[in-house]
Amino acid sequence: MNRTRNLLDEALDLNNDNKGSRVVVIEDCVETSGAFVIHHLIKRNLSLPSSLIVFVAFSQPFSHYERILRKLGCNLVMQRENGRFHFLDMLSMQCPDGEEDKLCEGGLVSLYGKIQKAVEVSSSTEGNKNSVTIMIDDISLMEVAANGSSNHALDFLHYCLTLTSDFGCTLVILSHEDVYSNMEKPMLMLQMEYLADVLIKAEPLATGLATDVHGQVSLLIYFLTVVNRGRYEKGSLKTKTSNFQFKIRDNNVECFYPGSQT
């Protein structure tokens, strides 16, 4: 494994054998996608024995992820057939209007039931409560699917949090921060940031987008901040903030410290 990949793993504290559940929140914007972190975590988790991913897709279809992960050397079709990658396609999901407190039948409640069942089955068969990761590729689109109901999305988020505490799952959430650029941060985003053990922000460079030219290929350089609130050092829980830049290549993402490359 090369140094580039280790840099992100170290910031996420993936190389340590930490026990217990974690909540990882990824915030990006139109100018800078943070989806590469999702792709990285999918490949890494599926490379581990006895692991399971329950992927909730509000943003992209299975073919999108299958194509990207194939470039990274991971066969999602095979992993899905083996029961290690559960893909829940929610792109066409809609919830009816209404002021009822309960979520709509066939909507988020049904979705949670599928996630819960997959987690419970994995826990009973594998005997390893730390092996399940729940991923949501765009929780801001969940609000759209629920006709703008932040309460529904919040309820769903808290239901998933009960799975992390009960079964030791990891919850990974991607959200587009600039969806709310014209308003104060909504309760959903504030709750996610508050609950996050690891908060990741992908942003354009403050001085504008720089370019790294290799022959005829021009690569845009972006900025990544990883705030790890659940890092154990010398027996105590500490917060570590990592700042570095990254550029996206055709089949990988290269992370590096500012000033380390020209």
mmCIF file of C-alpha atoms in Angstrom:
data_model
loop_
_atom_site.group_PDB
_atom_site.id
_atom_site.type_symbol
_atom_site.label_atom_id
_atom_site.label_comp_id
_atom_site.label_asym_id
_atom_site.label_seq_id
_atom_site.Cartn_x
_atom_site.Cartn_y
_atom_site.Cartn_z
ATOM 1 C CA MET A 1 0.000 0.000 0.000
ATOM 2 C CA ASN A 2 1.489 3.349 -1.001
ATOM 3 C CA ARG A 3 1.989 6.463 1.068
ATOM 4 C CA THR A 4 -0.843 8.324 -0.670
ATOM 5 C CA ARG A 5 -3.443 5.869 0.506
ATOM 6 C CA ASN A 6 -1.964 5.653 3.979
ATOM 7 C CA LEU A 7 -2.280 9.423 4.418
ATOM 8 C CA LEU A 8 -6.072 9.237 4.215
ATOM 9 C CA ASP A 9 -6.222 6.037 6.264
ATOM 10 C CA GLU A 10 -4.144 7.593 9.012
ATOM 11 C CA ALA A 11 -6.362 10.692 9.129
ATOM 12 C CA LEU A 12 -9.429 8.452 9.395
ATOM 13 C CA ASP A 13 -7.571 6.297 11.955
ATOM 14 C CA LEU A 14 -8.316 3.167 9.932
ATOM 15 C CA ASN A 15 -4.977 1.543 10.704
ATOM 16 C CA ASN A 16 -5.734 1.241 14.426
ATOM 17 C CA ASP A 17 -7.765 -1.632 15.838
ATOM 18 C CA ASN A 18 -10.325 0.599 17.554
ATOM 19 C CA LYS A 19 -13.399 -1.076 18.957
ATOM 20 C CA GLY A 20 -16.923 0.260 18.963
ATOM 21 C CA SER A 21 -19.159 2.126 16.542
ATOM 22 C CA ARG A 22 -18.257 5.246 14.615
ATOM 23 C CA VAL A 23 -20.144 7.937 12.738
ATOM 24 C CA VAL A 24 -18.306 9.388 9.741
ATOM 25 C CA VAL A 25 -19.782 12.492 8.095
ATOM 26 C CA ILE A 26 -18.484 13.723 4.727
ATOM 27 C CA GLU A 27 -19.403 17.248 3.627
ATOM 28 C CA ASP A 28 -18.615 18.445 0.122
ATOM 29 C CA CYS A 29 -19.810 21.047 -2.380
ATOM 30 C CA VAL A 30 -20.484 21.419 -6.091
ATOM 31 C CA GLU A 31 -16.913 22.561 -6.788
ATOM 32 C CA THR A 32 -15.339 19.713 -4.795
ATOM 33 C CA SER A 33 -16.843 16.238 -4.546
ATOM 34 C CA GLY A 34 -16.122 14.139 -1.470
ATOM 35 C CA ALA A 35 -17.477 10.961 -3.065
ATOM 36 C CA PHE A 36 -13.950 9.592 -3.436
ATOM 37 C CA VAL A 37 -13.914 8.995 0.345
ATOM 38 C CA ILE A 38 -16.989 6.781 -0.068
ATOM 39 C CA HIS A 39 -15.257 4.855 -2.866
ATOM 40 C CA HIS A 40 -12.118 4.486 -0.754
ATOM 41 C CA LEU A 41 -14.073 3.141 2.224
ATOM 42 C CA ILE A 42 -16.053 0.703 0.065
ATOM 43 C CA LYS A 43 -12.869 -0.822 -1.367
ATOM 44 C CA ARG A 44 -11.099 -0.911 1.978
ATOM 45 C CA ASN A 45 -14.003 -2.440 3.903
ATOM 46 C CA LEU A 46 -14.649 -5.113 1.292
ATOM 47 C CA SER A 47 -10.968 -6.075 1.384
ATOM 48 C CA LEU A 48 -11.384 -7.063 5.035
ATOM 49 C CA PRO A 49 -12.694 -10.516 6.020
ATOM 50 C CA SER A 50 -16.222 -10.868 7.451
ATOM 51 C CA SER A 51 -17.223 -7.334 6.505
ATOM 52 C CA LEU A 52 -20.573 -6.180 5.156
ATOM 53 C CA ILE A 53 -21.667 -2.902 3.584
ATOM 54 C CA VAL A 54 -25.303 -1.783 3.463
ATOM 55 C CA PHE A 55 -25.300 0.998 0.888
ATOM 56 C CA VAL A 56 -28.264 3.397 0.643
ATOM 57 C CA ALA A 57 -28.157 5.208 -2.699
ATOM 58 C CA PHE A 58 -30.053 8.459 -3.138
ATOM 59 C CA SER A 59 -27.574 9.975 -5.585
ATOM 60 C CA GLN A 60 -26.196 7.417 -8.066
ATOM 61 C CA PRO A 61 -27.262 3.989 -9.413
ATOM 62 C CA PHE A 62 -25.363 0.756 -8.829
ATOM 63 C CA SER A 63 -23.758 0.934 -12.287
ATOM 64 C CA HIS A 64 -22.036 4.195 -11.301
ATOM 65 C CA TYR A 65 -20.352 2.670 -8.255
ATOM 66 C CA GLU A 66 -19.612 -0.600 -10.027
ATOM 67 C CA ARG A 67 -17.766 1.267 -12.778
ATOM 68 C CA ILE A 68 -15.685 3.375 -10.360
ATOM 69 C CA LEU A 69 -14.830 0.489 -8.009
ATOM 70 C CA ARG A 70 -13.822 -1.656 -10.984
ATOM 71 C CA LYS A 71 -11.150 0.944 -11.799
ATOM 72 C CA LEU A 72 -10.002 0.682 -8.171
ATOM 73 C CA GLY A 73 -9.705 -3.088 -8.434
ATOM 74 C CA CYS A 74 -12.899 -4.041 -6.584
ATOM 75 C CA ASN A 75 -15.629 -6.194 -8.162
ATOM 76 C CA LEU A 76 -18.922 -4.914 -6.708
ATOM 77 C CA VAL A 77 -21.013 -7.329 -8.770
ATOM 78 C CA MET A 78 -19.243 -10.283 -7.183
ATOM 79 C CA GLN A 79 -19.429 -8.713 -3.713
ATOM 80 C CA ARG A 80 -23.163 -8.156 -4.149
ATOM 81 C CA GLU A 81 -23.684 -11.749 -5.286
ATOM 82 C CA ASN A 82 -21.680 -12.953 -2.274
ATOM 83 C CA GLY A 83 -23.981 -10.996 0.045
ATOM 84 C CA ARG A 84 -21.274 -8.638 1.287
ATOM 85 C CA PHE A 85 -22.536 -5.532 -0.524
ATOM 86 C CA HIS A 86 -26.231 -4.752 -0.081
ATOM 87 C CA PHE A 87 -27.240 -1.977 -2.477
ATOM 88 C CA LEU A 88 -30.545 -0.243 -1.715
ATOM 89 C CA ASP A 89 -31.523 1.914 -4.706
ATOM 90 C CA MET A 90 -33.652 4.800 -3.414
ATOM 91 C CA LEU A 91 -33.385 7.146 -6.406
ATOM 92 C CA SER A 92 -37.060 6.732 -7.258
ATOM 93 C CA MET A 93 -38.352 6.720 -3.677
ATOM 94 C CA GLN A 94 -40.972 9.306 -2.744
ATOM 95 C CA CYS A 95 -42.868 9.965 0.469
ATOM 96 C CA PRO A 96 -46.341 11.519 0.469
ATOM 97 C CA ASP A 97 -47.090 14.903 1.950
ATOM 98 C CA GLY A 98 -48.645 15.100 5.366
ATOM 99 C CA GLU A 99 -48.051 16.169 8.929
ATOM 100 C CA GLU A 100 -48.104 12.699 10.441
ATOM 101 C CA ASP A 101 -45.365 11.972 12.941
ATOM 102 C CA LYS A 102 -44.667 8.522 11.574
ATOM 103 C CA LEU A 103 -42.703 8.042 8.398
ATOM 104 C CA CYS A 104 -44.543 6.959 5.299
ATOM 105 C CA GLU A 105 -45.125 3.260 4.823
ATOM 106 C CA GLY A 106 -42.969 1.886 2.019
ATOM 107 C CA GLY A 107 -40.612 4.841 2.449
ATOM 108 C CA LEU A 108 -38.047 5.520 5.139
ATOM 109 C CA VAL A 109 -39.585 3.085 7.627
ATOM 110 C CA SER A 110 -39.402 0.300 5.042
ATOM 111 C CA LEU A 111 -35.841 1.339 4.195
ATOM 112 C CA TYR A 112 -34.806 1.214 7.840
ATOM 113 C CA GLY A 113 -36.378 -2.220 8.162
ATOM 114 C CA LYS A 114 -34.212 -3.532 5.317
ATOM 115 C CA ILE A 115 -31.077 -2.066 6.876
ATOM 116 C CA GLN A 116 -31.954 -3.440 10.310
ATOM 117 C CA LYS A 117 -32.592 -6.921 8.907
ATOM 118 C CA ALA A 118 -29.252 -6.974 7.054
ATOM 119 C CA VAL A 119 -27.399 -5.861 10.192
ATOM 120 C CA GLU A 120 -29.136 -8.393 12.427
ATOM 121 C CA VAL A 121 -28.518 -11.271 9.997
ATOM 122 C CA SER A 122 -24.853 -10.342 9.681
ATOM 123 C CA SER A 123 -24.461 -10.054 13.448
ATOM 124 C CA SER A 124 -25.987 -13.479 14.058
ATOM 125 C CA THR A 125 -24.074 -15.293 11.315
ATOM 126 C CA GLU A 126 -20.679 -13.633 11.451
ATOM 127 C CA GLY A 127 -20.502 -13.133 15.208
ATOM 128 C CA ASN A 128 -18.601 -9.884 14.683
ATOM 129 C CA LYS A 129 -20.594 -6.789 15.558
ATOM 130 C CA ASN A 130 -17.909 -4.449 14.227
ATOM 131 C CA SER A 131 -18.068 -5.827 10.665
ATOM 132 C CA VAL A 132 -21.049 -3.851 9.303
ATOM 133 C CA THR A 133 -20.878 -0.414 7.684
ATOM 134 C CA ILE A 134 -24.002 1.532 6.714
ATOM 135 C CA MET A 135 -23.392 4.107 3.973
ATOM 136 C CA ILE A 136 -25.746 6.857 2.768
ATOM 137 C CA ASP A 137 -24.505 8.522 -0.398
ATOM 138 C CA ASP A 138 -26.417 11.795 -0.023
ATOM 139 C CA ILE A 139 -28.589 12.467 2.983
ATOM 140 C CA SER A 140 -29.584 15.886 1.611
ATOM 141 C CA LEU A 141 -31.397 14.040 -1.194
ATOM 142 C CA MET A 142 -33.176 11.987 1.454
ATOM 143 C CA GLU A 143 -34.959 15.196 2.445
ATOM 144 C CA VAL A 144 -35.975 15.673 -1.194
ATOM 145 C CA ALA A 145 -37.304 12.100 -1.327
ATOM 146 C CA ALA A 146 -39.275 12.835 1.845
ATOM 147 C CA ASN A 147 -40.767 15.969 0.252
ATOM 148 C CA GLY A 148 -38.496 18.295 2.199
ATOM 149 C CA SER A 149 -39.218 16.809 5.600
ATOM 150 C CA SER A 150 -36.161 17.328 7.803
ATOM 151 C CA ASN A 151 -38.020 15.608 10.655
ATOM 152 C CA HIS A 152 -38.343 12.402 8.629
ATOM 153 C CA ALA A 153 -34.647 12.464 7.741
ATOM 154 C CA LEU A 154 -33.710 13.196 11.363
ATOM 155 C CA ASP A 155 -35.833 10.301 12.595
ATOM 156 C CA PHE A 156 -34.174 7.986 10.084
ATOM 157 C CA LEU A 157 -30.731 9.191 11.163
ATOM 158 C CA HIS A 158 -31.487 8.478 14.814
ATOM 159 C CA TYR A 159 -32.860 5.030 13.959
ATOM 160 C CA CYS A 160 -29.569 4.229 12.215
ATOM 161 C CA LEU A 161 -27.666 5.518 15.238
ATOM 162 C CA THR A 162 -29.430 2.917 17.390
ATOM 163 C CA LEU A 163 -27.932 0.251 15.117
ATOM 164 C CA THR A 164 -24.436 1.648 15.664
ATOM 165 C CA SER A 165 -24.887 1.495 19.422
ATOM 166 C CA ASP A 166 -26.684 -1.870 19.496
ATOM 167 C CA PHE A 167 -24.506 -3.714 16.980
ATOM 168 C CA GLY A 168 -21.306 -1.658 16.827
ATOM 169 C CA CYS A 169 -21.864 -0.669 13.197
ATOM 170 C CA THR A 170 -20.136 2.211 11.471
ATOM 171 C CA LEU A 171 -22.362 4.846 9.853
ATOM 172 C CA VAL A 172 -20.939 6.813 6.899
ATOM 173 C CA ILE A 173 -22.963 9.766 5.575
ATOM 174 C CA LEU A 174 -22.308 12.021 2.583
ATOM 175 C CA SER A 175 -23.966 15.444 2.418
ATOM 176 C CA HIS A 176 -23.701 18.391 0.024
ATOM 177 C CA GLU A 177 -23.085 21.395 2.253
ATOM 178 C CA ASP A 178 -23.859 24.070 -0.327
ATOM 179 C CA VAL A 179 -27.410 22.779 -0.730
ATOM 180 C CA TYR A 180 -28.068 24.959 2.318
ATOM 181 C CA SER A 181 -25.862 27.902 1.256
ATOM 182 C CA ASN A 182 -28.782 30.348 1.147
ATOM 183 C CA MET A 183 -29.997 29.575 4.659
ATOM 184 C CA GLU A 184 -28.787 28.830 8.141
ATOM 185 C CA LYS A 185 -27.565 25.295 8.643
ATOM 186 C CA PRO A 186 -30.631 23.071 9.152
ATOM 187 C CA MET A 187 -31.056 20.870 12.196
ATOM 188 C CA LEU A 188 -30.203 17.757 10.159
ATOM 189 C CA MET A 189 -26.724 19.011 9.276
ATOM 190 C CA LEU A 190 -26.105 20.394 12.758
ATOM 191 C CA GLN A 191 -27.065 17.040 14.250
ATOM 192 C CA MET A 192 -24.769 15.151 11.892
ATOM 193 C CA GLU A 193 -21.829 17.418 12.714
ATOM 194 C CA TYR A 194 -22.545 17.084 16.430
ATOM 195 C CA LEU A 195 -22.793 13.289 16.324
ATOM 196 C CA ALA A 196 -19.825 12.713 14.009
ATOM 197 C CA ASP A 197 -16.802 10.908 15.402
ATOM 198 C CA VAL A 198 -15.028 11.821 12.160
ATOM 199 C CA LEU A 199 -15.976 14.952 10.187
ATOM 200 C CA ILE A 200 -14.532 15.283 6.676
ATOM 201 C CA LYS A 201 -14.800 18.444 4.578
ATOM 202 C CA ALA A 202 -13.808 18.578 0.901
ATOM 203 C CA GLU A 203 -13.371 22.127 -0.392
ATOM 204 C CA PRO A 204 -11.751 24.046 -3.244
ATOM 205 C CA LEU A 205 -8.480 25.765 -2.417
ATOM 206 C CA ALA A 206 -8.992 29.123 -0.705
ATOM 207 C CA THR A 207 -6.816 30.826 -3.326
ATOM 208 C CA GLY A 208 -8.714 29.239 -6.204
ATOM 209 C CA LEU A 209 -8.188 25.954 -8.005
ATOM 210 C CA ALA A 210 -4.549 25.212 -8.697
ATOM 211 C CA THR A 211 -3.483 22.835 -11.452
ATOM 212 C CA ASP A 212 -0.854 20.147 -11.594
ATOM 213 C CA VAL A 213 0.164 19.556 -15.200
ATOM 214 C CA HIS A 214 1.514 16.140 -16.253
ATOM 215 C CA GLY A 215 2.100 16.132 -19.997
ATOM 216 C CA GLN A 216 -1.263 16.840 -21.608
ATOM 217 C CA VAL A 217 -3.294 16.122 -18.444
ATOM 218 C CA SER A 218 -4.303 18.959 -16.121
ATOM 219 C CA LEU A 219 -5.396 17.863 -12.644
ATOM 220 C CA LEU A 220 -7.327 20.126 -10.295
ATOM 221 C CA ILE A 221 -6.107 20.246 -6.704
ATOM 222 C CA TYR A 222 -8.555 20.436 -3.784
ATOM 223 C CA PHE A 223 -8.396 20.722 0.007
ATOM 224 C CA LEU A 224 -9.461 18.105 2.553
ATOM 225 C CA THR A 225 -9.942 18.534 6.308
ATOM 226 C CA VAL A 226 -10.429 15.500 8.563
ATOM 227 C CA VAL A 227 -11.473 16.125 12.173
ATOM 228 C CA ASN A 228 -11.143 12.857 14.087
ATOM 229 C CA ARG A 229 -12.809 13.149 17.498
ATOM 230 C CA GLY A 230 -12.510 9.487 18.363
ATOM 231 C CA ARG A 231 -8.763 8.960 18.160
ATOM 232 C CA TYR A 232 -7.114 7.074 20.999
ATOM 233 C CA GLU A 233 -3.611 8.151 21.931
ATOM 234 C CA LYS A 234 -1.816 6.712 24.983
ATOM 235 C CA GLY A 235 -5.070 5.411 26.423
ATOM 236 C CA SER A 236 -7.050 8.662 26.166
ATOM 237 C CA LEU A 237 -9.553 9.977 23.655
ATOM 238 C CA LYS A 238 -8.284 12.975 21.705
ATOM 239 C CA THR A 239 -9.284 15.086 18.722
ATOM 240 C CA LYS A 240 -6.903 15.264 15.785
ATOM 241 C CA THR A 241 -7.302 17.569 12.790
ATOM 242 C CA SER A 242 -5.565 16.676 9.530
ATOM 243 C CA ASN A 243 -5.325 19.080 6.603
ATOM 244 C CA PHE A 244 -4.032 18.068 3.197
ATOM 245 C CA GLN A 245 -4.640 18.505 -0.507
ATOM 246 C CA PHE A 246 -5.771 15.944 -3.035
ATOM 247 C CA LYS A 247 -6.105 15.480 -6.763
ATOM 248 C CA ILE A 248 -8.328 12.996 -8.529
ATOM 249 C CA ARG A 249 -6.776 10.765 -11.167
ATOM 250 C CA ASP A 250 -8.531 8.313 -13.457
ATOM 251 C CA ASN A 251 -8.171 5.290 -11.170
ATOM 252 C CA ASN A 252 -7.108 6.745 -7.803
ATOM 253 C CA VAL A 253 -7.002 9.840 -5.614
ATOM 254 C CA GLU A 254 -3.625 11.226 -4.536
ATOM 255 C CA CYS A 255 -3.443 12.974 -1.139
ATOM 256 C CA PHE A 256 -0.450 15.039 -0.056
ATOM 257 C CA TYR A 257 0.507 17.762 2.397
ATOM 258 C CA PRO A 258 0.555 21.375 1.123
ATOM 259 C CA GLY A 259 3.958 22.287 -0.246
ATOM 260 C CA SER A 260 5.123 18.686 -0.633
ATOM 261 C CA GLN A 261 4.563 18.728 -4.399
ATOM 262 C CA THR A 262 5.249 21.241 -7.127
#
